XYZ file of C-alpha atoms in Angstrom:
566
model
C 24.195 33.359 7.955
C 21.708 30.914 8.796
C 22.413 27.101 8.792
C 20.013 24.065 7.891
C 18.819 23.107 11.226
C 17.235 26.516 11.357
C 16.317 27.053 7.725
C 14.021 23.908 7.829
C 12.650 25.101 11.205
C 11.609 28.313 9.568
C 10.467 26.399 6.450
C 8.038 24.436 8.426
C 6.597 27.404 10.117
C 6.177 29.234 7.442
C 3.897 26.544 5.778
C 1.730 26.919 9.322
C 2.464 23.497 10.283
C 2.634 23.286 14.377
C 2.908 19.497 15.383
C 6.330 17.713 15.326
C 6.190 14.138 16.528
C 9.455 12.068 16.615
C 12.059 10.658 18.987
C 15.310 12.591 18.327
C 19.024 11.990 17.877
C 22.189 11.797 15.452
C 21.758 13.981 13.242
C 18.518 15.617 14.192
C 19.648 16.867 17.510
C 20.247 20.344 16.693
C 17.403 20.640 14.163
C 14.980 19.328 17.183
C 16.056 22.412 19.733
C 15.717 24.980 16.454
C 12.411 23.761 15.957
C 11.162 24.505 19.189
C 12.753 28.171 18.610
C 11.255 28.615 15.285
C 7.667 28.122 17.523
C 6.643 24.191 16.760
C 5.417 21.975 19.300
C 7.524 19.533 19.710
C 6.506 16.063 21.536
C 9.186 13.286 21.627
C 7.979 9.748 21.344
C 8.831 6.338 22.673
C 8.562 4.745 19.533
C 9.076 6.218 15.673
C 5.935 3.762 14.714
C 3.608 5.571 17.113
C 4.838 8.976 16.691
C 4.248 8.237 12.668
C 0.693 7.384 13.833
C -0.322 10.308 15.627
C 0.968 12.448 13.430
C -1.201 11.190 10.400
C -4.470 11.195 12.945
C -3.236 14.638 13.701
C -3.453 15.520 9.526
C -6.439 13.407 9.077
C -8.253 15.617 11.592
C -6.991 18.821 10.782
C -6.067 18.343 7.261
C -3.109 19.718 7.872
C -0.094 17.321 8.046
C 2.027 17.335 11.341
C 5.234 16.336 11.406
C 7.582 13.277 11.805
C 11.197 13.610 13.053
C 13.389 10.710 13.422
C 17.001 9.450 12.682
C 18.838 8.017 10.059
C 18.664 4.430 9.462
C 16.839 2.100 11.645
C 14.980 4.959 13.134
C 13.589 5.918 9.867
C 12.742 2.434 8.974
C 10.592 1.967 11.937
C 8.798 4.874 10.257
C 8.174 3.782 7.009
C 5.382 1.494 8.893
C 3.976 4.411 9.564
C 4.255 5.913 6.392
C 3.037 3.116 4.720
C -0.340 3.307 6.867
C -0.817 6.687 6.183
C -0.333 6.638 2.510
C -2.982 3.493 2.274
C -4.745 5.733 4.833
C -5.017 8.035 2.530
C -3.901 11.102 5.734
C -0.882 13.550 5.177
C 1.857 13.479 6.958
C 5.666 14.904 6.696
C 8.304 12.902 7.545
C 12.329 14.258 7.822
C 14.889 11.956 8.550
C 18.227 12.646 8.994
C 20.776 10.636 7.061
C 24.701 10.075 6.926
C 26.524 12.885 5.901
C 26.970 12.687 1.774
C 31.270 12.189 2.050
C 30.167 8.643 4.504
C 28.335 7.343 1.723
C 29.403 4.623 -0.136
C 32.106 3.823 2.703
C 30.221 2.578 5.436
C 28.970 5.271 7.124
C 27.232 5.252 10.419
C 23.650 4.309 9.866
C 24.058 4.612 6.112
C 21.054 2.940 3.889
C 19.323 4.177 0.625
C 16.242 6.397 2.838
C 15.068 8.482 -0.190
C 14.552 5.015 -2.289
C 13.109 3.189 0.999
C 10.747 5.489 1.026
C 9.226 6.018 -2.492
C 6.946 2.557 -2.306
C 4.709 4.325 0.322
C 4.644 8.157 -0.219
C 3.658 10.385 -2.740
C 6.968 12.127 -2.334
C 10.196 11.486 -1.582
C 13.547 14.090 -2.138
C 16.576 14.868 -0.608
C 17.063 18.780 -1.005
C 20.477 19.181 -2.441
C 21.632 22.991 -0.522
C 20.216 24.445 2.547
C 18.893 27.246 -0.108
C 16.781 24.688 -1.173
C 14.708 23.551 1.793
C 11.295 25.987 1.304
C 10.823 24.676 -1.631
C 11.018 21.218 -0.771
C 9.137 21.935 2.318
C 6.434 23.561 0.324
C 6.224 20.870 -2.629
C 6.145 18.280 -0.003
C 3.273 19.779 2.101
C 1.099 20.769 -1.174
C 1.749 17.201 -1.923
C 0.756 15.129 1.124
C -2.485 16.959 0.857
C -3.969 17.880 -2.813
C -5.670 14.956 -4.472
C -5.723 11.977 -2.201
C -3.761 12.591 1.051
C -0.815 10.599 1.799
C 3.339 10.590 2.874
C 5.690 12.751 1.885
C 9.426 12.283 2.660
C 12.556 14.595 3.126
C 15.788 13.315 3.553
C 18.365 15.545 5.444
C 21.826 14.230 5.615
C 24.578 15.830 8.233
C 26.127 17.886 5.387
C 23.134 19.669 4.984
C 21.723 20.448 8.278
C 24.650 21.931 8.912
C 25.438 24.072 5.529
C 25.961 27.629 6.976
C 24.461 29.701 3.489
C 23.726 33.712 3.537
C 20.261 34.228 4.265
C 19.822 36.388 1.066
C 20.571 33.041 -0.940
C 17.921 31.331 0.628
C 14.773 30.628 -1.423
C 11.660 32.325 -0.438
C 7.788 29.840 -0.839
C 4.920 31.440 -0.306
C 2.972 29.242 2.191
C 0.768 26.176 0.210
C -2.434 27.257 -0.697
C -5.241 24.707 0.606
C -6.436 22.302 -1.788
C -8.824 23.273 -4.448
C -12.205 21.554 -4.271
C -12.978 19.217 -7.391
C -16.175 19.598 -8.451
C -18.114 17.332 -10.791
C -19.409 16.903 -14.457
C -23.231 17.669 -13.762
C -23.933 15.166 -16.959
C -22.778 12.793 -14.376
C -24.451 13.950 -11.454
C -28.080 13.718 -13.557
C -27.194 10.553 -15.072
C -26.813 9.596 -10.886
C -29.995 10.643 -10.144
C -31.762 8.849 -12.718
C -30.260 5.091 -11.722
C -30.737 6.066 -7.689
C -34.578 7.468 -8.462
C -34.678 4.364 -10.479
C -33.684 1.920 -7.375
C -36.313 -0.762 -5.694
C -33.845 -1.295 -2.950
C -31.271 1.682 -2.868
C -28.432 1.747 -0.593
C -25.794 4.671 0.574
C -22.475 4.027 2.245
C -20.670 6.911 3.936
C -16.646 6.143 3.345
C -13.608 8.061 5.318
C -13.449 10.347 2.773
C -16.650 11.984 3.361
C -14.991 12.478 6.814
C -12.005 13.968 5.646
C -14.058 16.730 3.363
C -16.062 17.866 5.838
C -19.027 16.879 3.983
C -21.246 15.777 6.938
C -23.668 18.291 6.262
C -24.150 18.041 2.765
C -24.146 13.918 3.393
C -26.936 14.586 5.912
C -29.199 16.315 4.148
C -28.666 14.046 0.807
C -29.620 10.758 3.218
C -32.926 12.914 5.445
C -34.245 14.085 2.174
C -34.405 10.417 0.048
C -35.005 8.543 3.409
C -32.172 6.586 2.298
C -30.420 3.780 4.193
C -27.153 4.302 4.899
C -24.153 2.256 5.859
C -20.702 4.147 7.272
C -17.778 2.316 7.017
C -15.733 2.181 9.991
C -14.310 5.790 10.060
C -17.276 6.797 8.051
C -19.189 6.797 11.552
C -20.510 9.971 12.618
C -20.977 11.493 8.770
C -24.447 10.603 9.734
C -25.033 9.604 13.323
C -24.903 6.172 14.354
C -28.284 6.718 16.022
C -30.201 8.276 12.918
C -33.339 6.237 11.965
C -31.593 6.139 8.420
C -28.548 3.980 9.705
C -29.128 0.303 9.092
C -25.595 -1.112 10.690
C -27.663 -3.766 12.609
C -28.060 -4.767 9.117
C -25.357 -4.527 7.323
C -24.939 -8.079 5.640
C -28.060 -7.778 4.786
C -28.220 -4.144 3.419
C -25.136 -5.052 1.066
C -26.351 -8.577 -0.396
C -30.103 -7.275 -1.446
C -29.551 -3.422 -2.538
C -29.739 -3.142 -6.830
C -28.280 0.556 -6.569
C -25.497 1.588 -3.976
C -23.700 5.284 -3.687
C -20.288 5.273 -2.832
C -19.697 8.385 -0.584
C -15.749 8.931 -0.497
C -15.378 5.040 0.415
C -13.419 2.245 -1.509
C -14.508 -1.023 -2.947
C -11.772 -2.616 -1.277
C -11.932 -5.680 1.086
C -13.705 -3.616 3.879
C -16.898 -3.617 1.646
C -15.679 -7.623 -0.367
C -15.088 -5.510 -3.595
C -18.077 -5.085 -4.239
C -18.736 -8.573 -5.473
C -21.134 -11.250 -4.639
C -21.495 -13.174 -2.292
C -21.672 -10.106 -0.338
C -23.622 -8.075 -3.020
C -25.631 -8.967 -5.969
C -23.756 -9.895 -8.995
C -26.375 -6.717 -10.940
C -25.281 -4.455 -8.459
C -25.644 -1.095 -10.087
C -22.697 1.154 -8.226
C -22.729 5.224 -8.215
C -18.954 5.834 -7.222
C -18.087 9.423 -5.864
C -14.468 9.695 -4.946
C -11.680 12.501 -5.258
C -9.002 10.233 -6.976
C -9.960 9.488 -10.286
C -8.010 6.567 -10.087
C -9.786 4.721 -7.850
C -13.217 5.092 -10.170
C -13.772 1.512 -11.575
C -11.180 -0.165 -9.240
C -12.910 -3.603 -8.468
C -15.932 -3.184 -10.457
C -17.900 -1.397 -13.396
C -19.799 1.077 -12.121
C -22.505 2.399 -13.555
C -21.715 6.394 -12.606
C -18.640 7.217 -11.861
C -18.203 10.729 -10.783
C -14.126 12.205 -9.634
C -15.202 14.721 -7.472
C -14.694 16.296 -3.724
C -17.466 14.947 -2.026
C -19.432 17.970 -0.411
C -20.207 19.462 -3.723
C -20.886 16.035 -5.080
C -23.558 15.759 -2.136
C -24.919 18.952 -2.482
C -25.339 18.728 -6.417
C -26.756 15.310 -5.875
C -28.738 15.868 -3.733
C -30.381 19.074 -5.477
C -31.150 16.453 -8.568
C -32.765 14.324 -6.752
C -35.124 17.257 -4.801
C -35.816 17.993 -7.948
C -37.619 15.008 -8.976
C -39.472 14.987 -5.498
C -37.667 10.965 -4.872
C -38.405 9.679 -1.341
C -37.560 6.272 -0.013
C -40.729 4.804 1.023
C -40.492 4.302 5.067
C -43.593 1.830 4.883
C -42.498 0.209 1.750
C -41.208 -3.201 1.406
C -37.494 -2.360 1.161
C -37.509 -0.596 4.866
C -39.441 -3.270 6.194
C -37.099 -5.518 5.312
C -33.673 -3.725 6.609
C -36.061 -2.888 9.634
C -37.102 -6.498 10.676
C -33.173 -7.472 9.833
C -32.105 -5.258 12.074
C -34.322 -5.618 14.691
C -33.365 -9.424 14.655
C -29.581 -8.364 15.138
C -30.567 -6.025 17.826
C -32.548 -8.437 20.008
C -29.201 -10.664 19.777
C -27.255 -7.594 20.653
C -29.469 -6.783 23.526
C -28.952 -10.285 24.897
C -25.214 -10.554 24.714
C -25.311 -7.378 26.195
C -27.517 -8.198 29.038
C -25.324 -11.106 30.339
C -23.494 -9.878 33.236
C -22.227 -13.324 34.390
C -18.072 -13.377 35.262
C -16.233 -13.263 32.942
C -17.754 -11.339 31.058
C -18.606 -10.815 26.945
C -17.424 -7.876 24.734
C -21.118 -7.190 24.095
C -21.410 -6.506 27.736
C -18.294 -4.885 28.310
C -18.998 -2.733 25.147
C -22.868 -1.822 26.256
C -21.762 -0.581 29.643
C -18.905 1.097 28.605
C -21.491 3.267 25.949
C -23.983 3.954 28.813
C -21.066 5.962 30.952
C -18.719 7.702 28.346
C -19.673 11.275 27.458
C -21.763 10.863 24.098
C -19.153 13.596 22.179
C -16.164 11.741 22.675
C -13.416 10.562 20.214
C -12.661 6.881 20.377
C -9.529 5.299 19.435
C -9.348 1.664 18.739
C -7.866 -1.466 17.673
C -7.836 -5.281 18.099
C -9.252 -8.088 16.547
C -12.618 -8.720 18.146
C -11.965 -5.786 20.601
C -12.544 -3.106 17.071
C -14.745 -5.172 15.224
C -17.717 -5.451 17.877
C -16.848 -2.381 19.326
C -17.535 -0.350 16.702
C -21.466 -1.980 16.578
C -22.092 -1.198 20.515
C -19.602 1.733 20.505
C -21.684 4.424 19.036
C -20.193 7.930 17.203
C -22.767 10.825 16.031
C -20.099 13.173 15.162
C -17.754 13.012 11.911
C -14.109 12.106 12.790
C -14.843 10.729 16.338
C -13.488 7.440 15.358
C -9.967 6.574 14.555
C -9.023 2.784 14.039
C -7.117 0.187 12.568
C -7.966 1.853 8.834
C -8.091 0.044 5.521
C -4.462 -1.337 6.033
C -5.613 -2.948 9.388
C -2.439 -1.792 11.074
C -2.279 -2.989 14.391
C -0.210 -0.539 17.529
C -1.505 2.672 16.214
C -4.196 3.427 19.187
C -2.372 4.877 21.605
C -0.352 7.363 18.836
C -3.811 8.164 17.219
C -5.187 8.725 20.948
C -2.404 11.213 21.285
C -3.047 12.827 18.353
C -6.852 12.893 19.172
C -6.387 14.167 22.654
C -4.013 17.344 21.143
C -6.429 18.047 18.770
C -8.811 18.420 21.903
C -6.692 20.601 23.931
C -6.835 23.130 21.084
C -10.697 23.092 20.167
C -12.455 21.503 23.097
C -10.685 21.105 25.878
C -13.394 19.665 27.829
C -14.065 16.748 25.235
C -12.208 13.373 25.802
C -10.340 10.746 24.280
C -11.024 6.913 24.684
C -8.342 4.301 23.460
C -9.784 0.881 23.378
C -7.389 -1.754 22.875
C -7.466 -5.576 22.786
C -4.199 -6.713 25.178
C -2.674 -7.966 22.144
C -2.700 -4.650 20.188
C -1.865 -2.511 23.615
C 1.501 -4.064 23.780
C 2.644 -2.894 20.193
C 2.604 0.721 21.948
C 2.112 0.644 25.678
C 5.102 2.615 26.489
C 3.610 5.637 24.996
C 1.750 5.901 27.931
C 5.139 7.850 29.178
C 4.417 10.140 26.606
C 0.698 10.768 27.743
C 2.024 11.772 31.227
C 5.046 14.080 29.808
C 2.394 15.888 27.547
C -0.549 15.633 30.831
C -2.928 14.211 27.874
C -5.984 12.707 30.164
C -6.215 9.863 27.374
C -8.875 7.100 29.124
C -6.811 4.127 27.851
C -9.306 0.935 28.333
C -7.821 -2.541 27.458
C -10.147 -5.535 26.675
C -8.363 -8.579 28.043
C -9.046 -11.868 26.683
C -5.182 -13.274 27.301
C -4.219 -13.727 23.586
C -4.487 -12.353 20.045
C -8.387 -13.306 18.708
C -8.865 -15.615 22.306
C -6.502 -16.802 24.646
C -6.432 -19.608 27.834
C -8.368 -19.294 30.491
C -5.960 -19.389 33.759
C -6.064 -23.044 34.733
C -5.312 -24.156 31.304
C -2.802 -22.010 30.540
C -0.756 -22.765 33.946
C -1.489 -26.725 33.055
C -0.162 -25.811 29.945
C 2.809 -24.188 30.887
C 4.316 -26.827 33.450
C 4.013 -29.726 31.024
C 7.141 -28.907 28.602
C 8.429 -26.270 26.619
C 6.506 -23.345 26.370
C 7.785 -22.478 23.014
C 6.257 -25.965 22.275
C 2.827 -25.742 24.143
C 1.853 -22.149 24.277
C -0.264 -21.956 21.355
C 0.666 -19.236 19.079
C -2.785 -17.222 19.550
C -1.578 -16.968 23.872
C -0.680 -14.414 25.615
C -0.066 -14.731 29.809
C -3.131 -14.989 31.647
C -4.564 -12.252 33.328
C -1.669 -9.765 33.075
C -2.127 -6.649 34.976
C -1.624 -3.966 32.511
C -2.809 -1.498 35.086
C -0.399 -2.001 37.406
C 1.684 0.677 34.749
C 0.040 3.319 36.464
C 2.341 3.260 39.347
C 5.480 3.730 37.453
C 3.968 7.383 37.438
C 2.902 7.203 41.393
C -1.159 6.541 40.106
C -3.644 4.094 40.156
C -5.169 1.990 37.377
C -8.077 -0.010 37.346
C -8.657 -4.139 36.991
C -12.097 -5.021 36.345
C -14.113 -7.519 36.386
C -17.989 -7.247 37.097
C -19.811 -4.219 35.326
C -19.719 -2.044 38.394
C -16.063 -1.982 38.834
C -16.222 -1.217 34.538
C -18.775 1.881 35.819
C -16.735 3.196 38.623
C -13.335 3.070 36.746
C -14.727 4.876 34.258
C -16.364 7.322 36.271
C -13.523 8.225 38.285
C -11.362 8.322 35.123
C -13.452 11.078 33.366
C -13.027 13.143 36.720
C -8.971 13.387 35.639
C -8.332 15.811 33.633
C -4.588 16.355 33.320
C -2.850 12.723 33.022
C -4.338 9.129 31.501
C -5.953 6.646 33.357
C -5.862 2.726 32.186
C -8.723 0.454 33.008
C -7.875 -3.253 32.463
C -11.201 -5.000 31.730
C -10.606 -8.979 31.948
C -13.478 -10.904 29.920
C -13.878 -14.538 28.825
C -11.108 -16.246 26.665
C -13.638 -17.588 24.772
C -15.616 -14.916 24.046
C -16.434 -13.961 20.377
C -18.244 -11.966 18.021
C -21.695 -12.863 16.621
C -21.734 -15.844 14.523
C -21.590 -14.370 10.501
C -23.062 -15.668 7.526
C -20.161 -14.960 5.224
C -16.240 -14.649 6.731
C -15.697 -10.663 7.441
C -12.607 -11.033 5.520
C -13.662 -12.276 1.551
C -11.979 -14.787 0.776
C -10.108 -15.330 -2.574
C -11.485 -17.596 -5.425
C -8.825 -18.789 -7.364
């Protein structure tokens, strides 16, 4: 006889799945200790939100989901944030929750609410298994399903009654484990017809998306870029498809790049409000767009485009980039269209250069952001998130390896750093245990998750946690203002909604766990934090970086954020 606790235990092994993230409790208790048994890892959270959000960085890096345990009710609906994020995400993940047992329903029970419905707006999956028999299969269906097509959430809902169904083992179903996804490939009609409008481009343009990340494409996306001479634009966690420091990436002019290209590829990313839709003002309103993407219903979203191609995107690449060999198409690096994105950029740079170069106290992101570059190890993954803190931090903050950056995503989620740092650092400890993690947070964004620092010393994850401090959400008040501010009436009344208190000392955390953190303020105390952080190699370290509460990004042309017409 084998009950349900240990039936879904097996079920998840059997699948190969290893991670389980979640904070445990009524009625999960039992099926927490039998996972551990069965062989998972099992790392208990301080927060369902951030245990949601490592365990999607954990499938988005290994394409494998992990798993999310929590409890019924309000523990699960902490989750569905989560969830939500990693089906917008586009990363699998499995979540179980436990629910009331099915004889409380209806009556009141304890911590009773409708989970499997809950959960159906933001996964591609969502059951309740109706026997203990029955688990594998749902295990199976909802594993195959959080990762063919377009990633995302699936859900399992376990009530009481179930987890603790004793069955016969012979009654139990047997799954074979889920096959990996099958590779798409695409209509080579297409792929010509591709080649033709790119070879036909005065000013083309390529931009890497996530989802060349996720399909291990960077080679194929390489060699398609080197061999055209190409410009290329990642998207945020398209960084490192192509390194950051190849001559082909024109980032330092990225307005630019997007307003005066005629033909742009779309490499696995989405014409969503990252890249304005792919309308003017940011691009021309003759734009002719080559889409490559794995959903097919995402082809055509915001606009027309010319090609449209469903299709995994390394074989795309490849196929692609065979077509256009074949009609021996280079980008000229003299020509006028390279001068231009060359003379942009060096413009941007010289800016760059002298933000960067003001060391005056306090200090600038650009500054913060330069310095911090020059000392971390060039190979490491960084976590991030924050207003200003992500957005000019990913310009200074360079990545030259696919899936080396992990931030606030297309649904600009804000608290997931420290659960994607976790996440990041695991992934690590099994592959290259010598290659770190940093987690760069804004103050504001820190506090959504700061207690999951706990978890970072339970699981001796050397995490380099460094928070940007600019006392507030955007910009804060500089000390003397804020104190002026704060003894003239009610602070509810004359603490302006974008404040946070001045110069908290965030490091000061450390010693809950008898170490020391870091609070910096010049550029040498930022380089000998750091330094002595990387030298730790079994716990995180926090550096709290205090900057001006005025500082702010480069002025832009257009808003970063397109703004609706109607």
């Amino acid at each position: 006889m084998k009950n349900g606790n240990q039936i879904m235990a097996e079920a998840l092994k059997e699948q190969g799945l290893t991670y389980v993230f979640g904070i445990m409790g009524h009625p999960v208790i039992e099926l927490a200790v039998c996972m551990q048994a069965a062989g998972l890892q099992y790392l208990g959270f301080r927060n369902e939100q951030a245990a949601c959000y490592a365990a999607q960085a954990y499938g988005y890096l290994t394409q494998k989901p992990a798993v999310v345990l929590c409890v019924s009710g309000p523990g699960l609906l902490h989750v569905i944030g989560g969830m939500a994020n990693a089906q917008v995400n586009c990363w699998p993940v499995l979540v179980l929750g436990g629910s009331c047992p099915e004889d409380h329903e209806g009556i009141g029970g304890f911590q009773e609410w409708p989970q499997v419905e809950a959960c159906r707006a933001c996964c591609k999956y969502a059951a309740r298994p109706p026997s203990a028999t029955l688990i594998p299969t749902h295990v199976e269906k909802a594993v195959r399903l959080a990762t063919y097509g377009r990633p995302g959430a699936a859900y399992l809902d376990l009530t009481a009654t179930l987890l603790t169904q004793n069955v016969e083992e012979n009654k139990i179903v047997r799954v074979a484990p889920c096959p990996p996804p099958p590779m798409s490939y695409p209509d080579m009609r297409l792929i010509e017809r591709a080649a033709d409008i790119f070879t036909a481009a005065k000013r083309p343009l390529v931009i890497v998306g996530k989802g060349a990340a996720y399909g291990r494409a960077e080679d194929a996306v390489r060699e398609l870029v080197r061999s055209t001479d190409a410009p290329f634009l990642p998207t945020p966690m398209g960084k490192g498809v192509v390194p950051d420091t190849d001559e082909h990436c024109v980032s330092s002019a990225r307005t630019f790049a997007l307003q005066q290209s005629d033909v742009v590829l779309l490499l696995g990313a989405r014409l969503n409000w990252m890249l304005h839709f792919g309308r003017p003002p940011r691009f021309q309103k003759t734009v002719k767009v080559i889409q490559i993407d794995l959903c097919a219903e995402e082809l055509h979203n915001s606009v027309s485009s010319a090609v449209a191609v469903q299709s995994d995107i390394l074989p795309a690449a490849e196929l692609l980039t065979s077509a256009l060999k074949s009609r021996r198409w280079r980008v000229d690096l003299h020509g006028a269209w390279w001068s231009e994105l060359t003379a942009k950029a060096k413009k941007n740079k010289e800016f760059l250069h002298r933000m960067s170069s003001d060391t005056s106290v306090p200090l600038n992101y650009y500054t913060v952001f330069k310095h911090i570059q020059d000392v971390i190890p060039k190979n490491c993954i960084i976590c991030s998130e924050g207003a200003n803190t992500m957005d000019i931090g990913r310009t200074v903050l360079l990545n030259d390896l696919p899936r080396h950056r992990l931030d606030a995503g297309t649904f600009g989620t804000m608290g997931v750093g420290l659960g994607f740092a976790i996440a990041a650092a695991l992934y690590c400890k099994e592959r290259e245990p010598k290659k770190r993690v940093i987690c760069v947070e804004g103050d504001s964004a820190f506090g959504f998750s700061g207690m999951e620092i706990e978890t970072m010393f339970r699981y001796k994850l050397p995490v380099i946690i460094i928070i940007v401090n600019n006392n507030g959400i955007y910009g804060g008040l500089d000390k003397e203002t804020f104190r002026q501010m704060q003894s003239s009436g009610d602070p509810t009344q004359v603490t302006p909604p974008y404040s946070l208190t001045c110069e908290t000392r965030y490091e000061k955390m450390m010693e809950m766990f008898d170490k020391k953190g870091y609070f910096c303020t010049t550029v040498q105390a930022i380089q000998q934090a750091l330094k002595h952080s990387l030298e730790v190699t079994d716990s995180p370290s926090l550096i709290n970086i205090m900057i001006s509460p005025q500082a702010d990004r480069k002025e832009q042309k257009f808003s970063w954020l397109t703004e609706s017409k109607l």
